CSV table of C-alpha atoms and ligand atoms in Angstrom, one decimal:
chain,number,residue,atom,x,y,z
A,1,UNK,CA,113.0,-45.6,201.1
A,2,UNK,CA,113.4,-42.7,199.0
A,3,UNK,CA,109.9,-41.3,197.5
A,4,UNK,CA,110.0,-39.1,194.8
A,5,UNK,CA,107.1,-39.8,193.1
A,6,UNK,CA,104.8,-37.2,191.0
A,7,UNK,CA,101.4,-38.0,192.3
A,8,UNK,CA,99.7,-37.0,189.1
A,9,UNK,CA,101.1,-39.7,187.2
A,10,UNK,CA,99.9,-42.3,189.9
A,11,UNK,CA,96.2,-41.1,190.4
A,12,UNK,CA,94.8,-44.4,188.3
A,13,UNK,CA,97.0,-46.6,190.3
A,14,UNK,CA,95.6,-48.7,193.2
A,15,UNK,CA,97.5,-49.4,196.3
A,16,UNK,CA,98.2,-52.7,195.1
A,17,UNK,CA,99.9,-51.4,191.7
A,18,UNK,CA,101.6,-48.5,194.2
A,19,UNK,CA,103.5,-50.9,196.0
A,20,UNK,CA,104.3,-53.4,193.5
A,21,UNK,CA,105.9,-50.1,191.8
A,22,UNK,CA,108.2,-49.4,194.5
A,23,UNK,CA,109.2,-52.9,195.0
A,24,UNK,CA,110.1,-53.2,191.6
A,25,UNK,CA,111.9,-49.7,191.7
A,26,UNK,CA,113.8,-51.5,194.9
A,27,UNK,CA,114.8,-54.5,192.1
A,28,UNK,CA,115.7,-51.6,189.3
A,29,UNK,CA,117.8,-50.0,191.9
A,30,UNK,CA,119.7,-53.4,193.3
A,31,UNK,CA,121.0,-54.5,189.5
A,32,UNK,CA,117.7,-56.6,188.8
A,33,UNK,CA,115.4,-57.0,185.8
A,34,UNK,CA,111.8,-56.2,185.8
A,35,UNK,CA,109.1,-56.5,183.1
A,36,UNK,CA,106.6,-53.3,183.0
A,37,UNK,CA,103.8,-52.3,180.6
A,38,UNK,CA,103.8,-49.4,178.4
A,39,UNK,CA,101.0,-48.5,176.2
A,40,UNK,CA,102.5,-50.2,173.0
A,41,UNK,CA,104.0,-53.4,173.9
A,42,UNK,CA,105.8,-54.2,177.8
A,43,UNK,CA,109.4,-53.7,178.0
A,44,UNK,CA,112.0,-55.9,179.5
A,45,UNK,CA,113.7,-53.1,181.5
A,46,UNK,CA,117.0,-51.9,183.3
A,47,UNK,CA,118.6,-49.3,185.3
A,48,UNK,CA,120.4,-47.2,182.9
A,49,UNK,CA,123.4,-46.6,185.0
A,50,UNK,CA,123.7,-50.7,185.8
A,51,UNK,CA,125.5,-52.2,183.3
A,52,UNK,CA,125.4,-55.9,184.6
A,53,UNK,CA,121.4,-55.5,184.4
A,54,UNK,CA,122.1,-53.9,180.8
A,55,UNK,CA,124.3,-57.1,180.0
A,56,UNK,CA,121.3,-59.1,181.8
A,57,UNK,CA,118.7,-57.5,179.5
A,58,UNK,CA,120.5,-58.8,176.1
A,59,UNK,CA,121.0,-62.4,177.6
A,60,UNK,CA,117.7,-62.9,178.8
A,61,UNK,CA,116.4,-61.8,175.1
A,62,UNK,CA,119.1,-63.3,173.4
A,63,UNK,CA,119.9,-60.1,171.6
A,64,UNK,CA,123.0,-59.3,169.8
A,65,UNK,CA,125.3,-56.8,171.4
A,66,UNK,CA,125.3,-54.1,168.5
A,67,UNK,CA,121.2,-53.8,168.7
A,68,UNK,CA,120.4,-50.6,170.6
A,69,UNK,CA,118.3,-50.3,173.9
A,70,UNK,CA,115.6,-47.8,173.5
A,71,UNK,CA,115.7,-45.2,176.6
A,72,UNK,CA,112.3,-44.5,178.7
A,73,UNK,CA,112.6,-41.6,180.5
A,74,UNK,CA,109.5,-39.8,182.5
A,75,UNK,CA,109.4,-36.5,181.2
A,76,UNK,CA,110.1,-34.1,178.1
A,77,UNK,CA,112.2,-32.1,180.9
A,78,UNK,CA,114.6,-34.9,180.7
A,79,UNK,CA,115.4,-35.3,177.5
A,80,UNK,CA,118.0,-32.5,177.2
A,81,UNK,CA,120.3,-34.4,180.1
A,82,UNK,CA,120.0,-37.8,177.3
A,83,UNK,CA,120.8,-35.7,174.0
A,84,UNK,CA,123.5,-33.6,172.4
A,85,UNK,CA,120.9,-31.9,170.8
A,86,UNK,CA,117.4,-31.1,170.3
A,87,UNK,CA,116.5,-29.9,166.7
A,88,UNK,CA,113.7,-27.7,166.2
A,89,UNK,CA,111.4,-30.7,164.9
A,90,UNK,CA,112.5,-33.1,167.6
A,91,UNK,CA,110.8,-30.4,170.1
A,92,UNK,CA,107.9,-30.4,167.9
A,93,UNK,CA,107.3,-33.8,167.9
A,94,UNK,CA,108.0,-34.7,171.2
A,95,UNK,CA,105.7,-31.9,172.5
A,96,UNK,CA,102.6,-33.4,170.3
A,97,UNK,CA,103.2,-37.2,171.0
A,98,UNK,CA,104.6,-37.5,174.5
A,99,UNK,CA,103.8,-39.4,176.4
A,100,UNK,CA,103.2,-41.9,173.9
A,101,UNK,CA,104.2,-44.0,170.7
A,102,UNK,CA,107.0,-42.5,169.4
A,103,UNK,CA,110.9,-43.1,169.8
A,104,UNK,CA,113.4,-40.3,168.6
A,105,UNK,CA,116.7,-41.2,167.5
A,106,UNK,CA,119.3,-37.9,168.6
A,107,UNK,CA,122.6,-37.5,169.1
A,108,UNK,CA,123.4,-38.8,172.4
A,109,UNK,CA,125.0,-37.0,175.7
A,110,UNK,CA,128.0,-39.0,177.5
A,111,UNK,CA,125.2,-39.7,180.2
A,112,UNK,CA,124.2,-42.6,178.0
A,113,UNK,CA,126.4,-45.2,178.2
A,114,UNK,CA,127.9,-47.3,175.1
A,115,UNK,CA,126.1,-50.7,175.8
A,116,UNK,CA,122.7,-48.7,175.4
A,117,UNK,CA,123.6,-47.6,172.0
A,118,UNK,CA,125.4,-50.5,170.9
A,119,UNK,CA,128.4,-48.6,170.9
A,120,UNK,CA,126.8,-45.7,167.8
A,121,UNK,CA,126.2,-42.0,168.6
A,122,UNK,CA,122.2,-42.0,168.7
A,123,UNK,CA,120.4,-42.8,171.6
A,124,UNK,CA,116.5,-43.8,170.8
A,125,UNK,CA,114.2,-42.4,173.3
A,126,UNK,CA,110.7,-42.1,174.4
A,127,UNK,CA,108.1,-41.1,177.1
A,128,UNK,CA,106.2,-44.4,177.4
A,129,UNK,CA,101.8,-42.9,178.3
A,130,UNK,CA,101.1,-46.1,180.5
A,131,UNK,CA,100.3,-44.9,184.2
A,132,UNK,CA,102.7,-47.9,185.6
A,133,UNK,CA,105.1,-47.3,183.6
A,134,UNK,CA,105.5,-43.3,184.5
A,135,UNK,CA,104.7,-44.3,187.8
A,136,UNK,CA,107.9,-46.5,188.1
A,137,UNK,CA,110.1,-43.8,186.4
A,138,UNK,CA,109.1,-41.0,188.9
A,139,UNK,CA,110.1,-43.6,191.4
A,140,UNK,CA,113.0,-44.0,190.4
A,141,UNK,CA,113.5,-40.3,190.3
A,142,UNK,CA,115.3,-37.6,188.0
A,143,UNK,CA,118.5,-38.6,185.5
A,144,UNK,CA,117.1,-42.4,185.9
A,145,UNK,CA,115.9,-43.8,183.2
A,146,UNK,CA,114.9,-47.3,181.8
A,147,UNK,CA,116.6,-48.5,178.8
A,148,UNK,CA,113.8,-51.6,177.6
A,149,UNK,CA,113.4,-53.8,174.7
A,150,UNK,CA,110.7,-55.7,173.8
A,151,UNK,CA,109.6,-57.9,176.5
A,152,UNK,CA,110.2,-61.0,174.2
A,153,UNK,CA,113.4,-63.2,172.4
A,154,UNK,CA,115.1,-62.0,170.1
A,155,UNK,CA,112.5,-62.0,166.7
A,156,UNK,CA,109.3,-63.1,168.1
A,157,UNK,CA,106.3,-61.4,168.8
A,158,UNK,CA,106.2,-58.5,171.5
A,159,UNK,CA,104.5,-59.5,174.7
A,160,UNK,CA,100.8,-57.0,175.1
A,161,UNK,CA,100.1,-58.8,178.5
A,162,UNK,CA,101.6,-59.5,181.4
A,163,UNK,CA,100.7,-63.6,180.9
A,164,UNK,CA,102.7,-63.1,177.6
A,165,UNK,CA,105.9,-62.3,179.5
A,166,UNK,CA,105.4,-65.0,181.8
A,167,UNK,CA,105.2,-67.7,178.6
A,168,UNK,CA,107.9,-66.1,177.4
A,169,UNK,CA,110.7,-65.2,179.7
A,170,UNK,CA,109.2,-67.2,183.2
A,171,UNK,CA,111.8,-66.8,185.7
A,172,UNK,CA,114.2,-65.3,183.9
A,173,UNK,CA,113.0,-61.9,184.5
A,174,UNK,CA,113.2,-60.8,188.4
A,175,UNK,CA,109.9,-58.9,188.3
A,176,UNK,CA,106.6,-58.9,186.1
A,177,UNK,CA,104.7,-55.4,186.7
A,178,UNK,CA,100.8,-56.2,185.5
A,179,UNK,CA,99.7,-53.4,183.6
A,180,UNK,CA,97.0,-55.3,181.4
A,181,UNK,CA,96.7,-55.4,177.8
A,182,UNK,CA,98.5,-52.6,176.0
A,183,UNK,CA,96.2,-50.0,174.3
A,184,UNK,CA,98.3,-49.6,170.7
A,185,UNK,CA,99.6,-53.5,170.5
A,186,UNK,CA,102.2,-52.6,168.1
A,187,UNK,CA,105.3,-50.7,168.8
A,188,UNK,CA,106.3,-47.2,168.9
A,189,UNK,CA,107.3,-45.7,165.7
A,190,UNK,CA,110.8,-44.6,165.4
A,191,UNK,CA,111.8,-41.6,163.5
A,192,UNK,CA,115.5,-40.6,163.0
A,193,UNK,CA,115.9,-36.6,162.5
A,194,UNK,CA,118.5,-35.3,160.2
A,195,UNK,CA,119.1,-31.1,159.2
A,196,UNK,CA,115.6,-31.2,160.3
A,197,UNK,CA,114.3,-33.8,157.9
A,198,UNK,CA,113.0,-36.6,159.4
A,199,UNK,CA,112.8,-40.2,158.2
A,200,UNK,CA,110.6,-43.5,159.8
A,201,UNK,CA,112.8,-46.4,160.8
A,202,UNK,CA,109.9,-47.9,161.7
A,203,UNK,CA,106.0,-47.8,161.5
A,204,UNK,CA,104.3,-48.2,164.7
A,205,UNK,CA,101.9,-46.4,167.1
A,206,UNK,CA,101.8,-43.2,165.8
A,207,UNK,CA,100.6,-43.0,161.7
A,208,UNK,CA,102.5,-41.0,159.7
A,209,UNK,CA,99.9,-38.7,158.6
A,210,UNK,CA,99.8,-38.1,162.6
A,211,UNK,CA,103.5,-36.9,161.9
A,212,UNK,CA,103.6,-34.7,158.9
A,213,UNK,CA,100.3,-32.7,160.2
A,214,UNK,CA,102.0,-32.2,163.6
A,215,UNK,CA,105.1,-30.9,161.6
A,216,UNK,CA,103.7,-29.3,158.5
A,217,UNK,CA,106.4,-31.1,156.1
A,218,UNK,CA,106.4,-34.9,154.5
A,219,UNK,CA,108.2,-37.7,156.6
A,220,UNK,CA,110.1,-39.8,154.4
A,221,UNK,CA,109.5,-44.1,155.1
A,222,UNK,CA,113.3,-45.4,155.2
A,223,UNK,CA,113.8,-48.4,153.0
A,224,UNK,CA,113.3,-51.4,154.3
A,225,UNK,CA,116.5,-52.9,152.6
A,226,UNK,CA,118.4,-50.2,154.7
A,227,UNK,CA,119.9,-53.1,156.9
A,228,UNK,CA,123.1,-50.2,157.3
A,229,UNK,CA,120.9,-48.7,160.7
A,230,UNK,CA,121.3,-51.7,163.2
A,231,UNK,CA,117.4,-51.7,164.1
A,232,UNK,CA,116.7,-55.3,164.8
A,233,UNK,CA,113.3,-54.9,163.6
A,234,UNK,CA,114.7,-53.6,160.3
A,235,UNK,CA,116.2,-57.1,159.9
A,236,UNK,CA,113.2,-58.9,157.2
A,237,UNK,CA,112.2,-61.6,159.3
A,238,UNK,CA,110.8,-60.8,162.7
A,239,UNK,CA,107.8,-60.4,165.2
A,240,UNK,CA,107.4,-64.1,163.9
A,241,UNK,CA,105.1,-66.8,165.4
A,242,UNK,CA,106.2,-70.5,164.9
A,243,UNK,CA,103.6,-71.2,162.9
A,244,UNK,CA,104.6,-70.5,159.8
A,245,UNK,CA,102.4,-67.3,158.3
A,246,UNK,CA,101.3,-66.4,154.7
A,247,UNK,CA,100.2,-63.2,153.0
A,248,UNK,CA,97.8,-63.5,151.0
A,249,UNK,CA,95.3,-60.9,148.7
A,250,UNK,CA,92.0,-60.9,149.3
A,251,UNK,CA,90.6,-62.4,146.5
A,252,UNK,CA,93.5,-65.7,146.8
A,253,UNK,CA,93.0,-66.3,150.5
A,254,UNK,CA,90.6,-69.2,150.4
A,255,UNK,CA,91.5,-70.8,147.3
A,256,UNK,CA,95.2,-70.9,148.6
A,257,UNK,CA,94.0,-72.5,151.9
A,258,UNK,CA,91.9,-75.0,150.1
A,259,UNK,CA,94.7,-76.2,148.0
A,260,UNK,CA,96.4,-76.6,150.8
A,261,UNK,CA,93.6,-78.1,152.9
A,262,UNK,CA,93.6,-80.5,150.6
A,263,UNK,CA,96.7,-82.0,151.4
A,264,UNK,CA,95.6,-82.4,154.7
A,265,UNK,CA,97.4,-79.1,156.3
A,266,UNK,CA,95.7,-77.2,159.0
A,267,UNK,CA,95.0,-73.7,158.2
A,268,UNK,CA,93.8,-70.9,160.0
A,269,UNK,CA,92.8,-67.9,158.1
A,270,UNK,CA,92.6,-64.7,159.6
A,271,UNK,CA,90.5,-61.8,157.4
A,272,UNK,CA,89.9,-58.7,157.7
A,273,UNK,CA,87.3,-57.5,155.1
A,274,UNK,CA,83.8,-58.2,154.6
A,275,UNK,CA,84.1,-59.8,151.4
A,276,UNK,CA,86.0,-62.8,153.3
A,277,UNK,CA,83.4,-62.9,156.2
A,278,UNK,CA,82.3,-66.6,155.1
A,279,UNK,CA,84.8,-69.6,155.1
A,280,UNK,CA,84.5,-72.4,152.4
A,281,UNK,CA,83.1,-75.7,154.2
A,282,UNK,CA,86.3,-77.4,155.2
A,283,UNK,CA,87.5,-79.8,158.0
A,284,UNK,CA,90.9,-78.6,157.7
A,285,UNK,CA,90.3,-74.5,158.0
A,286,UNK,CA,89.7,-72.8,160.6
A,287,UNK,CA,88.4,-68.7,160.4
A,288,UNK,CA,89.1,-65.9,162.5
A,289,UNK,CA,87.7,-62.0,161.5
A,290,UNK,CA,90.4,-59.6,162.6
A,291,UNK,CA,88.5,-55.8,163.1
A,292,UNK,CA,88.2,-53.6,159.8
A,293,UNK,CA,89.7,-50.7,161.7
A,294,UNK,CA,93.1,-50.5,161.9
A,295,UNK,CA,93.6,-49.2,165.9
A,296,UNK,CA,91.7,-51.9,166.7
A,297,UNK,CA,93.2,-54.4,164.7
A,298,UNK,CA,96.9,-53.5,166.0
A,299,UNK,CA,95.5,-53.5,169.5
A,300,UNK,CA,94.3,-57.7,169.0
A,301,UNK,CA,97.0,-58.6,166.3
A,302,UNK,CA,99.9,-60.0,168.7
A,303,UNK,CA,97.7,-61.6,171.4
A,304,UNK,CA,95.7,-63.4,168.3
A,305,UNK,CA,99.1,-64.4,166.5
A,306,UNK,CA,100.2,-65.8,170.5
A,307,UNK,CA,96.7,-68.1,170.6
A,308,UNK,CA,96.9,-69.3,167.0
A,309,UNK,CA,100.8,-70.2,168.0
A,310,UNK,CA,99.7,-72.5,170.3
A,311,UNK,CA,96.0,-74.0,168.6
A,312,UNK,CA,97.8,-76.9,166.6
A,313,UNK,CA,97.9,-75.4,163.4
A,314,UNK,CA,100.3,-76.1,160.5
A,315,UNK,CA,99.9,-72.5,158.8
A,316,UNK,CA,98.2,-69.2,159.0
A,317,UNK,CA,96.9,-67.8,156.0
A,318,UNK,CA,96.3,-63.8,156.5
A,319,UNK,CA,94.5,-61.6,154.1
A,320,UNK,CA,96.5,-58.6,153.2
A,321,UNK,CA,95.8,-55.5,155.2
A,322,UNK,CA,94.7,-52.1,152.6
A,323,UNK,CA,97.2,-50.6,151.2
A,324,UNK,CA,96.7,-47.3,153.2
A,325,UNK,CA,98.9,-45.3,155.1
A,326,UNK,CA,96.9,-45.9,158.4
A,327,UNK,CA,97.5,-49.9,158.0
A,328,UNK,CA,101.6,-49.4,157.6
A,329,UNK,CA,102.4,-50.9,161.1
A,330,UNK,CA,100.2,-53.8,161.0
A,331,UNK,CA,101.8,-54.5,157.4
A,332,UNK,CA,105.2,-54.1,158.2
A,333,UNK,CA,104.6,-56.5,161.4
A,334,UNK,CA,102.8,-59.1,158.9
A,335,UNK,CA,105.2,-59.3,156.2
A,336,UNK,CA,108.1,-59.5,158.4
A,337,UNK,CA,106.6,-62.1,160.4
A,338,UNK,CA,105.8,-63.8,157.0
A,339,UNK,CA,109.2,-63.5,155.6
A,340,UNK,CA,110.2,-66.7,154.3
A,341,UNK,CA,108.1,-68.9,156.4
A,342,UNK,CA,106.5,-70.6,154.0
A,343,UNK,CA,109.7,-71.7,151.8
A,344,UNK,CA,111.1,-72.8,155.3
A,345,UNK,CA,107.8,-75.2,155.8
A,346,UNK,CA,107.3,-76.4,152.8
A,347,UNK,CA,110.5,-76.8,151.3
A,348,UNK,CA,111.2,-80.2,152.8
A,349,UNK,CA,107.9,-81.6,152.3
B,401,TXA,O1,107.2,-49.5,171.7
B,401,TXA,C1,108.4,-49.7,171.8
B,401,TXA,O2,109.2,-49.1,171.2
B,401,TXA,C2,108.8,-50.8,172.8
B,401,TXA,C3,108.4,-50.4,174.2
B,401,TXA,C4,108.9,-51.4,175.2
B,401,TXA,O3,108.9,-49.1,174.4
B,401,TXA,N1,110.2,-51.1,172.6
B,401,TXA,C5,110.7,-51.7,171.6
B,401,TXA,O4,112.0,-52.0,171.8
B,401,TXA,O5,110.1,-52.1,170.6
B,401,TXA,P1,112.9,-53.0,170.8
B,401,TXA,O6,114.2,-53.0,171.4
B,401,TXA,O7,112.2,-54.2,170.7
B,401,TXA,O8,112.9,-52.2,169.5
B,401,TXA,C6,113.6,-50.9,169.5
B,401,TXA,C7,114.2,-50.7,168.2
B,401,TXA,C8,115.3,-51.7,167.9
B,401,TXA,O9,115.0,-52.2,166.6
B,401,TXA,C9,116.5,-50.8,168.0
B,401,TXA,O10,117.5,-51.3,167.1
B,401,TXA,C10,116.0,-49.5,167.6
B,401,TXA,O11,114.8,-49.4,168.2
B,401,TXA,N2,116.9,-48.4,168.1
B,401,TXA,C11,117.2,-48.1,169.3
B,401,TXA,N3,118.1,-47.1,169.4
B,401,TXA,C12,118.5,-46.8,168.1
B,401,TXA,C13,119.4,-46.0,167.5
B,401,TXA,N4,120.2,-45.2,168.2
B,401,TXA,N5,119.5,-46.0,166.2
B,401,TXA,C14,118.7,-46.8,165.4
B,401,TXA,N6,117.8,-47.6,165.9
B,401,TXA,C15,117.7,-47.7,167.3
B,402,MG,MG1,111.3,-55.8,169.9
């Protein structure tokens, strides 16, 4: 078997994880599917040059053919072999971040093939910082790369453990790499560069302020009503749990939950602040304190909305993160998750 691996991303990996990375290299390689972690969220990957296991990917998540594939590739050194270009802030940015939490969208090479990009110009890639994730890209050597989604369906919540993927796509995958839970939880923030001004498609791991000091210029925050860029998590309603969720200010949370506590609903609400520490005596609510600091609060957010999924409850009632710049992510995630839920629940009643 060919080895080609770079020892220095491998030096936290145990035997165990060592060989489950070339056996999944061996599926990669054969046309297969496998499942791997990365520090935000765990992909559902595929050999970029297989196109059945690119066609595989978007069946197994049920993903429309026009939403692009984001590419991982090992190294900064490859990015030039992926792109047309590399403008001067792309270099920048990618130098300061990588590995780690942030996707660029550049003009594409013709190595990238059209049913990455859904068939558009760009290609959206990234250096993924999780040691199984590099180890299994300098397996699979130079000018491979894996193009991954989400680990999840189409819309619903990212996968940040291995026992996520399993709920989610079973059998359906060929391979589940266990990487444990994901460090940043939400996932990678996208930024599209333009004449060297560069705009956020979407929030994630990396803040913005994170951005503009690495740069020393303002990043603009594309609107979300800019449905024009084919970004599925640009679409309003997504990262969604099937219980249906509500966003709610601070000071409306528990009155809202009682009203509808009183109809007999199950509520769970989920706070953040100390102000909402203590719950009003109720059969019919439930509490859960998220963390006050937003890293940690993105790193529990999916797993919690996951559990509350499955506890039995009619709705989930979730206090309204700050309006900072540091809490962006986790309130893009919640409103799109929120979007329209509760008209959909309650509408029939
Ligand atoms: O953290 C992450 O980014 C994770 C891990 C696995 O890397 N991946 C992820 O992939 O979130 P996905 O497919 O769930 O979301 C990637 C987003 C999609 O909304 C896609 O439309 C967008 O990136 N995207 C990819 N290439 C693009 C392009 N050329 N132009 C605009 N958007 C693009
Ligand atoms: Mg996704």
């Amino acid at each position: 078997m060919e080895s080609t691996q770079d020892l220095s991303n491998n030096t936290t990996l145990t035997s165990t994880q060592q060989a489950q990375i070339m056996a999944a290299a061996d599926i990669l390689r054969a046309g297969g599917t496998v499942a791997f972690p990365t520090e935000t969220v765990y992909g559902l990957g595929a050999d970029i040059t297989n196109a059945s296991a690119i066609s595989k990917i978007y069946r197994i998540k049920q993903r429309p053919v026009d939403h692009p594939l984001i590419v991982h590739i090992s190294s900064l050194s490859q990015l030039a072999y992926w792109v047309q270009e590399i403008p001067e802030a792309a270099w920048t940015l990618a130098r300061h971040f990588w590995p780690g939490a942030l996707t660029l969208i550049l003009p594409r090479s013709r190595h990238v093939p059209d049913n990455v990009t859904g068939g558009q110009d760009t290609v959206g890639i990234r250096v993924p910082a999780h040691p199984v994730a590099l180890a299994l890209l300098d397996t699979l050597g130079p000018h491979r790369a894996l193009v991954a989604p989400s680990a999840n369906r189409f819309g619903r919540i990212s996968p940040t453990m291995a026992a996520h993927v399993q709920e989610e796509l079973g059998s359906d995958v060929d391979m589940i790499l266990d990487g444990g839970a994901c460090d940043v939880g939400l996932e990678s923030t996208i930024i599209r560069i333009c004449n060297d001004s560069v705009t956020v498609l979407r929030p994630g791991g990396i803040p913005l302020s994170a951005l503009e000091s690495a740069l020393d210029q303002p990043v603009t925050l594309a609107h979300k009503a800019i449905s024009a860029i084919r970004t599925s998590g640009a679409l309003p309603s997504h990262y969604a749990p099937d219980t249906p969720l509500s966003l709610y200010p601070a000071e409306q949370i528990w009155q809202s939950a009682l009203k509808l506590a009183h109809e007999n609903y199950r509520i769970l609400v989920l706070t953040w602040s100390d102000t909402n520490k203590i719950p009003p005596i109720n059969p019919f609510i439930e509490h859960y304190s998220m963390p006050s600091d937003p890293i940690a609060y993105g790193r529990q957010l999916y797993a919690q909305l996951r559990q509350l999924d499955h506890s039995g409850f009619d709705h989930i009632f979730v206090e309204m993160p700050p309006d900072q710049p540091v809490w962006l992510a986790i309130t893009d995630r919640l409103e799109r998750a929120s979007y329209n839920q509760f008209d959909k629940k309650h509408e029939h009643k």
